[in-house]
C-alpha cells in the first residue's frame, strides 16, 4: 500500500520502533532506521529488513537529545532515500522517582528525547510534505499521555506534550493532505518495561512471570501486553488513504487502561 513512500522512524533499532519499521517495510515503504545499539547487530537488522521486503533501508545514529542532530536526520534521510513522506516519532527514555528527588538532568533528557525531538523532526520534515501535498506524522505517545502515574513526572509531562503537539500540527496542516496523529500504547514488553518488571520482581521477591502479571493487573484490564506488531499495524493504517480524515487524534491501544 505504501510503495514509493519513504519513512523515518526514530528509536527503531528495537522494541516498538523496530516493529513499526518492519510493518512499513512490509508495505513496500523505504525506511530510515535510527537509534543506538551494537553496530553489527543494527547492520544485521537493517540488512534483514532490506532483503526480506525488497526495500531501501538506511540507518542513522542521530542523537535525539541533540536538536541539530534531530534536524540533520531529516536532511540525511532526504539525501539517502530521496524524501520524507512518513515521520514516526517513537524515540523515548524513562526514569522514575518522586518529584522532590527527580534528577534535573533526567527531566531535561526525557523532555528532549520524548518531546522536543518530535518538534524538531516535524519542523524539518513538514516543508517538503507541504510542497508535495501529502504526508503522515505519527507520534508514539503513551497511555501516560492521557493519564498519569506517580513517580513518572518527566515521562508523563513529555507524553502529554506529545499529544498536545500532535493536535497543533494537525490543525496547522488540516486540508493539505498531511495528517498528524498520536498512538497511545499501554504496556508493551519493551526493554523499558522489562526494567520495571525486573524492579517489581526484585523488590517483592517474586518471579518475572508473577511480576509481569502484577504490572498488567494494576493498569491494563486485558492482562495482555500490547505488541510492537500491533503498534506497527496501527501506524500503517494511519498512513493509508482510509485514514485521510483521521488527524489530531490520540488513539489508545492499551487493553482498556484509559477506559477506566
mmCIF file of C-alpha atoms in Angstrom:
data_model
loop_
_atom_site.group_PDB
_atom_site.id
_atom_site.type_symbol
_atom_site.label_atom_id
_atom_site.label_comp_id
_atom_site.label_asym_id
_atom_site.label_seq_id
_atom_site.Cartn_x
_atom_site.Cartn_y
_atom_site.Cartn_z
ATOM 1 C CA UNK A 1 0.000 0.000 0.000
ATOM 2 C CA UNK A 2 2.898 2.368 0.651
ATOM 3 C CA UNK A 3 5.099 1.600 -2.336
ATOM 4 C CA UNK A 4 7.097 4.662 -3.336
ATOM 5 C CA UNK A 5 6.872 6.227 0.121
ATOM 6 C CA UNK A 6 9.793 6.839 2.458
ATOM 7 C CA UNK A 7 9.584 6.791 6.256
ATOM 8 C CA UNK A 8 11.755 7.921 9.136
ATOM 9 C CA UNK A 9 11.218 6.007 12.385
ATOM 10 C CA UNK A 10 13.113 7.334 15.394
ATOM 11 C CA UNK A 11 14.200 4.881 18.079
ATOM 12 C CA UNK A 12 13.740 1.962 15.704
ATOM 13 C CA UNK A 13 16.615 -0.401 16.440
ATOM 14 C CA UNK A 14 14.477 -2.366 18.921
ATOM 15 C CA UNK A 15 11.033 -2.625 20.510
ATOM 16 C CA UNK A 16 8.075 -0.608 19.241
ATOM 17 C CA UNK A 17 10.116 1.363 16.736
ATOM 18 C CA UNK A 18 11.519 -1.767 15.107
ATOM 19 C CA UNK A 19 8.014 -3.245 14.922
ATOM 20 C CA UNK A 20 6.822 -0.085 13.151
ATOM 21 C CA UNK A 21 9.778 -0.086 10.748
ATOM 22 C CA UNK A 22 9.102 -3.701 9.807
ATOM 23 C CA UNK A 23 5.386 -3.035 9.295
ATOM 24 C CA UNK A 24 6.116 -0.105 6.981
ATOM 25 C CA UNK A 25 8.723 -2.091 5.042
ATOM 26 C CA UNK A 26 6.190 -4.916 4.604
ATOM 27 C CA UNK A 27 4.024 -2.368 2.787
ATOM 28 C CA UNK A 28 6.940 -1.617 0.407
ATOM 29 C CA UNK A 29 7.939 1.607 2.152
ATOM 30 C CA UNK A 30 11.627 2.582 2.222
ATOM 31 C CA UNK A 31 12.784 3.190 5.790
ATOM 32 C CA UNK A 32 15.396 5.166 7.705
ATOM 33 C CA UNK A 33 16.198 3.402 10.965
ATOM 34 C CA UNK A 34 17.507 5.391 13.924
ATOM 35 C CA UNK A 35 18.739 4.534 17.377
ATOM 36 C CA UNK A 36 21.634 3.314 19.451
ATOM 37 C CA UNK A 37 22.985 -0.181 19.990
ATOM 38 C CA UNK A 38 25.594 -2.624 18.783
ATOM 39 C CA UNK A 39 26.612 -1.586 15.264
ATOM 40 C CA UNK A 40 26.943 -5.139 13.989
ATOM 41 C CA UNK A 41 23.503 -6.068 15.303
ATOM 42 C CA UNK A 42 21.954 -2.919 13.811
ATOM 43 C CA UNK A 43 23.542 -3.688 10.447
ATOM 44 C CA UNK A 44 22.146 -7.222 10.643
ATOM 45 C CA UNK A 45 18.670 -5.808 11.346
ATOM 46 C CA UNK A 46 18.983 -3.278 8.528
ATOM 47 C CA UNK A 47 20.129 -5.889 6.039
ATOM 48 C CA UNK A 48 17.441 -8.378 7.041
ATOM 49 C CA UNK A 49 14.623 -5.860 6.579
ATOM 50 C CA UNK A 50 16.002 -4.743 3.215
ATOM 51 C CA UNK A 51 16.373 -8.284 1.877
ATOM 52 C CA UNK A 52 13.146 -9.655 3.341
ATOM 53 C CA UNK A 53 10.914 -6.889 1.987
ATOM 54 C CA UNK A 54 12.902 -5.689 -1.027
ATOM 55 C CA UNK A 55 13.034 -2.057 0.072
ATOM 56 C CA UNK A 56 15.742 0.510 0.698
ATOM 57 C CA UNK A 57 16.727 0.629 4.369
ATOM 58 C CA UNK A 58 19.240 3.112 5.761
ATOM 59 C CA UNK A 59 20.452 3.778 9.291
ATOM 60 C CA UNK A 60 21.377 6.928 11.210
ATOM 61 C CA UNK A 61 22.757 7.164 14.731
ATOM 62 C CA UNK A 62 21.457 10.747 15.135
ATOM 63 C CA UNK A 63 21.129 11.575 18.836
ATOM 64 C CA UNK A 64 17.520 12.542 19.606
ATOM 65 C CA UNK A 65 18.731 14.643 22.546
ATOM 66 C CA UNK A 66 20.599 16.977 20.152
ATOM 67 C CA UNK A 67 18.315 19.366 18.204
ATOM 68 C CA UNK A 68 20.846 19.839 15.405
ATOM 69 C CA UNK A 69 21.262 16.082 15.016
ATOM 70 C CA UNK A 70 17.493 15.586 15.048
ATOM 71 C CA UNK A 71 17.013 18.052 12.200
ATOM 72 C CA UNK A 72 20.015 16.522 10.475
ATOM 73 C CA UNK A 73 18.228 13.155 10.477
ATOM 74 C CA UNK A 74 15.593 14.568 8.122
ATOM 75 C CA UNK A 75 18.300 16.012 5.867
ATOM 76 C CA UNK A 76 20.207 12.717 5.923
ATOM 77 C CA UNK A 77 17.094 10.735 5.020
ATOM 78 C CA UNK A 78 16.301 13.082 2.148
ATOM 79 C CA UNK A 79 19.861 12.776 0.874
ATOM 80 C CA UNK A 80 20.000 8.968 1.095
ATOM 81 C CA UNK A 81 16.408 7.976 0.314
ATOM 82 C CA UNK A 82 15.170 10.981 -1.661
ATOM 83 C CA UNK A 83 12.421 12.361 0.583
ATOM 84 C CA UNK A 84 10.436 12.001 3.801
ATOM 85 C CA UNK A 85 6.769 11.104 3.324
ATOM 86 C CA UNK A 86 6.135 9.477 6.698
ATOM 87 C CA UNK A 87 7.584 10.544 10.020
ATOM 88 C CA UNK A 88 7.193 8.339 13.082
ATOM 89 C CA UNK A 89 8.407 9.904 16.323
ATOM 90 C CA UNK A 90 8.993 6.968 18.621
ATOM 91 C CA UNK A 91 12.287 7.539 20.467
ATOM 92 C CA UNK A 92 11.909 7.695 24.233
ATOM 93 C CA UNK A 93 13.534 7.131 27.596
ATOM 94 C CA UNK A 94 12.153 6.713 31.104
ATOM 95 C CA UNK A 95 13.128 7.444 34.697
ATOM 96 C CA UNK A 96 11.066 7.015 37.852
ATOM 97 C CA UNK A 97 11.393 8.975 41.088
ATOM 98 C CA UNK A 98 9.296 11.274 43.294
ATOM 99 C CA UNK A 99 9.345 14.865 42.061
ATOM 100 C CA UNK A 100 11.358 16.106 45.024
ATOM 101 C CA UNK A 101 14.167 13.682 44.198
ATOM 102 C CA UNK A 102 13.730 13.561 40.413
ATOM 103 C CA UNK A 103 17.161 14.426 38.952
ATOM 104 C CA UNK A 104 17.029 17.628 36.919
ATOM 105 C CA UNK A 105 19.281 16.131 34.269
ATOM 106 C CA UNK A 106 16.862 13.198 33.830
ATOM 107 C CA UNK A 107 13.946 15.615 33.474
ATOM 108 C CA UNK A 108 15.828 17.559 30.797
ATOM 109 C CA UNK A 109 16.838 14.406 28.926
ATOM 110 C CA UNK A 110 13.322 12.932 28.932
ATOM 111 C CA UNK A 111 11.772 16.129 27.611
ATOM 112 C CA UNK A 112 14.487 16.486 24.980
ATOM 113 C CA UNK A 113 14.186 12.935 23.630
ATOM 114 C CA UNK A 114 10.499 12.190 24.206
ATOM 115 C CA UNK A 115 9.048 15.586 23.263
ATOM 116 C CA UNK A 116 11.424 18.128 21.758
ATOM 117 C CA UNK A 117 12.780 15.677 19.192
ATOM 118 C CA UNK A 118 9.253 15.315 17.783
ATOM 119 C CA UNK A 119 9.026 19.086 17.382
ATOM 120 C CA UNK A 120 12.367 19.265 15.593
ATOM 121 C CA UNK A 121 11.704 16.359 13.209
ATOM 122 C CA UNK A 122 8.247 17.667 12.322
ATOM 123 C CA UNK A 123 9.540 21.202 11.827
ATOM 124 C CA UNK A 124 12.248 19.911 9.487
ATOM 125 C CA UNK A 125 10.052 17.458 7.536
ATOM 126 C CA UNK A 126 6.859 19.476 7.092
ATOM 127 C CA UNK A 127 8.083 21.870 4.361
ATOM 128 C CA UNK A 128 8.724 19.046 1.883
ATOM 129 C CA UNK A 129 5.447 17.330 2.833
ATOM 130 C CA UNK A 130 3.625 20.611 2.246
ATOM 131 C CA UNK A 131 5.326 21.049 -1.100
ATOM 132 C CA UNK A 132 4.155 17.598 -2.254
ATOM 133 C CA UNK A 133 0.695 17.898 -0.681
ATOM 134 C CA UNK A 134 0.975 14.611 1.209
ATOM 135 C CA UNK A 135 2.453 13.493 4.494
ATOM 136 C CA UNK A 136 1.859 11.398 7.580
ATOM 137 C CA UNK A 137 3.225 12.177 11.020
ATOM 138 C CA UNK A 138 2.616 9.545 13.683
ATOM 139 C CA UNK A 139 3.733 10.341 17.211
ATOM 140 C CA UNK A 140 4.080 7.423 19.599
ATOM 141 C CA UNK A 141 2.754 8.876 22.817
ATOM 142 C CA UNK A 142 1.521 6.591 25.621
ATOM 143 C CA UNK A 143 -1.388 5.902 27.910
ATOM 144 C CA UNK A 144 0.693 8.248 30.065
ATOM 145 C CA UNK A 145 -0.035 10.949 27.501
ATOM 146 C CA UNK A 146 -3.671 10.772 28.640
ATOM 147 C CA UNK A 147 -3.473 9.814 32.315
ATOM 148 C CA UNK A 148 -0.775 9.999 34.981
ATOM 149 C CA UNK A 149 1.056 7.660 37.337
ATOM 150 C CA UNK A 150 3.171 8.519 40.378
ATOM 151 C CA UNK A 151 6.945 8.926 40.098
ATOM 152 C CA UNK A 152 6.887 9.489 36.324
ATOM 153 C CA UNK A 153 6.869 13.283 36.180
ATOM 154 C CA UNK A 154 9.211 13.572 33.218
ATOM 155 C CA UNK A 155 7.616 10.841 31.123
ATOM 156 C CA UNK A 156 4.022 11.894 31.824
ATOM 157 C CA UNK A 157 4.770 15.553 31.149
ATOM 158 C CA UNK A 158 6.568 14.725 27.901
ATOM 159 C CA UNK A 159 3.889 12.359 26.621
ATOM 160 C CA UNK A 160 1.099 14.824 27.463
ATOM 161 C CA UNK A 161 3.159 17.335 25.496
ATOM 162 C CA UNK A 162 3.351 14.949 22.546
ATOM 163 C CA UNK A 163 -0.455 14.696 22.500
ATOM 164 C CA UNK A 164 -0.747 18.491 22.511
ATOM 165 C CA UNK A 165 1.903 18.907 19.815
ATOM 166 C CA UNK A 166 0.038 16.356 17.688
ATOM 167 C CA UNK A 167 -3.121 18.449 17.794
ATOM 168 C CA UNK A 168 -1.316 21.654 16.810
ATOM 169 C CA UNK A 169 0.440 20.033 13.847
ATOM 170 C CA UNK A 170 -2.878 18.527 12.741
ATOM 171 C CA UNK A 171 -4.710 21.856 12.894
ATOM 172 C CA UNK A 172 -1.958 23.767 11.113
ATOM 173 C CA UNK A 173 -1.995 21.264 8.241
ATOM 174 C CA UNK A 174 -5.681 20.377 8.029
ATOM 175 C CA UNK A 175 -6.830 20.079 4.430
ATOM 176 C CA UNK A 176 -3.308 19.938 2.983
ATOM 177 C CA UNK A 177 -3.054 16.158 2.568
ATOM 178 C CA UNK A 178 -0.939 15.942 5.730
ATOM 179 C CA UNK A 179 -2.220 14.264 8.871
ATOM 180 C CA UNK A 180 -0.748 14.018 12.344
ATOM 181 C CA UNK A 181 -1.937 11.571 14.973
ATOM 182 C CA UNK A 182 -0.725 10.079 18.237
ATOM 183 C CA UNK A 183 -0.812 6.420 19.168
ATOM 184 C CA UNK A 184 -1.081 5.871 22.911
ATOM 185 C CA UNK A 185 0.058 2.350 23.811
ATOM 186 C CA UNK A 186 -0.397 0.752 27.174
ATOM 187 C CA UNK A 187 2.177 -1.718 28.448
ATOM 188 C CA UNK A 188 4.335 -3.094 25.632
ATOM 189 C CA UNK A 189 7.040 -5.545 26.710
ATOM 190 C CA UNK A 190 9.944 -3.397 25.532
ATOM 191 C CA UNK A 191 13.339 -3.059 27.271
ATOM 192 C CA UNK A 192 11.932 -0.024 29.156
ATOM 193 C CA UNK A 193 9.032 -2.061 30.560
ATOM 194 C CA UNK A 194 11.276 -5.075 31.168
ATOM 195 C CA UNK A 195 13.256 -2.955 33.620
ATOM 196 C CA UNK A 196 10.067 -2.138 35.525
ATOM 197 C CA UNK A 197 9.136 -5.828 35.665
ATOM 198 C CA UNK A 198 12.621 -6.654 36.945
ATOM 199 C CA UNK A 199 12.256 -3.988 39.639
ATOM 200 C CA UNK A 200 8.931 -5.455 40.811
ATOM 201 C CA UNK A 201 10.449 -8.945 40.814
ATOM 202 C CA UNK A 202 13.448 -7.763 42.830
ATOM 203 C CA UNK A 203 11.540 -5.574 45.308
ATOM 204 C CA UNK A 204 8.807 -8.123 46.027
ATOM 205 C CA UNK A 205 10.848 -11.297 45.739
ATOM 206 C CA UNK A 206 8.624 -12.826 43.063
ATOM 207 C CA UNK A 207 9.476 -14.395 39.713
ATOM 208 C CA UNK A 208 9.310 -12.472 36.442
ATOM 209 C CA UNK A 209 6.023 -14.047 35.340
ATOM 210 C CA UNK A 210 4.311 -13.013 38.579
ATOM 211 C CA UNK A 211 5.886 -9.564 38.358
ATOM 212 C CA UNK A 212 4.654 -9.048 34.802
ATOM 213 C CA UNK A 213 1.139 -10.104 35.838
ATOM 214 C CA UNK A 214 1.246 -7.649 38.718
ATOM 215 C CA UNK A 215 2.309 -4.843 36.377
ATOM 216 C CA UNK A 216 -0.523 -5.610 33.967
ATOM 217 C CA UNK A 217 -3.150 -6.103 36.673
ATOM 218 C CA UNK A 218 -2.558 -2.627 38.077
ATOM 219 C CA UNK A 219 -3.342 -0.794 34.824
ATOM 220 C CA UNK A 220 -4.272 -2.974 31.833
ATOM 221 C CA UNK A 221 -7.606 -4.827 32.161
ATOM 222 C CA UNK A 222 -6.882 -7.172 29.256
ATOM 223 C CA UNK A 223 -3.960 -8.612 31.258
ATOM 224 C CA UNK A 224 -2.089 -8.894 27.960
ATOM 225 C CA UNK A 225 0.818 -6.857 26.659
ATOM 226 C CA UNK A 226 0.358 -4.774 23.536
ATOM 227 C CA UNK A 227 2.786 -5.990 20.868
ATOM 228 C CA UNK A 228 5.120 -3.953 18.638
ATOM 229 C CA UNK A 229 3.421 -5.628 15.674
ATOM 230 C CA UNK A 230 0.052 -4.214 16.744
ATOM 231 C CA UNK A 231 1.503 -0.711 17.015
ATOM 232 C CA UNK A 232 3.120 -1.223 13.612
ATOM 233 C CA UNK A 233 -0.221 -2.208 12.075
ATOM 234 C CA UNK A 234 -1.917 0.852 13.566
ATOM 235 C CA UNK A 235 0.834 3.073 12.174
ATOM 236 C CA UNK A 236 0.411 1.590 8.707
ATOM 237 C CA UNK A 237 -3.341 2.174 8.857
ATOM 238 C CA UNK A 238 -2.833 5.842 9.734
ATOM 239 C CA UNK A 239 -0.628 6.174 6.638
ATOM 240 C CA UNK A 240 -3.282 4.847 4.241
ATOM 241 C CA UNK A 241 -5.994 6.714 2.347
ATOM 242 C CA UNK A 242 -8.582 5.084 4.612
ATOM 243 C CA UNK A 243 -7.251 7.273 7.449
ATOM 244 C CA UNK A 244 -7.024 10.505 5.442
ATOM 245 C CA UNK A 245 -9.640 12.201 7.641
ATOM 246 C CA UNK A 246 -8.164 10.999 10.922
ATOM 247 C CA UNK A 247 -5.982 13.833 12.175
ATOM 248 C CA UNK A 248 -5.293 15.345 15.569
ATOM 249 C CA UNK A 249 -6.469 12.141 17.230
ATOM 250 C CA UNK A 250 -4.974 10.225 20.134
ATOM 251 C CA UNK A 251 -5.627 6.544 19.533
ATOM 252 C CA UNK A 252 -5.464 4.302 22.590
ATOM 253 C CA UNK A 253 -4.017 0.814 22.164
ATOM 254 C CA UNK A 254 -3.931 -0.073 25.838
ATOM 255 C CA UNK A 255 -6.034 -3.130 26.661
ATOM 256 C CA UNK A 256 -8.628 -0.916 28.361
ATOM 257 C CA UNK A 257 -6.197 1.080 30.576
ATOM 258 C CA UNK A 258 -7.683 4.522 29.879
ATOM 259 C CA UNK A 259 -11.278 3.273 29.697
ATOM 260 C CA UNK A 260 -11.450 3.105 33.487
#
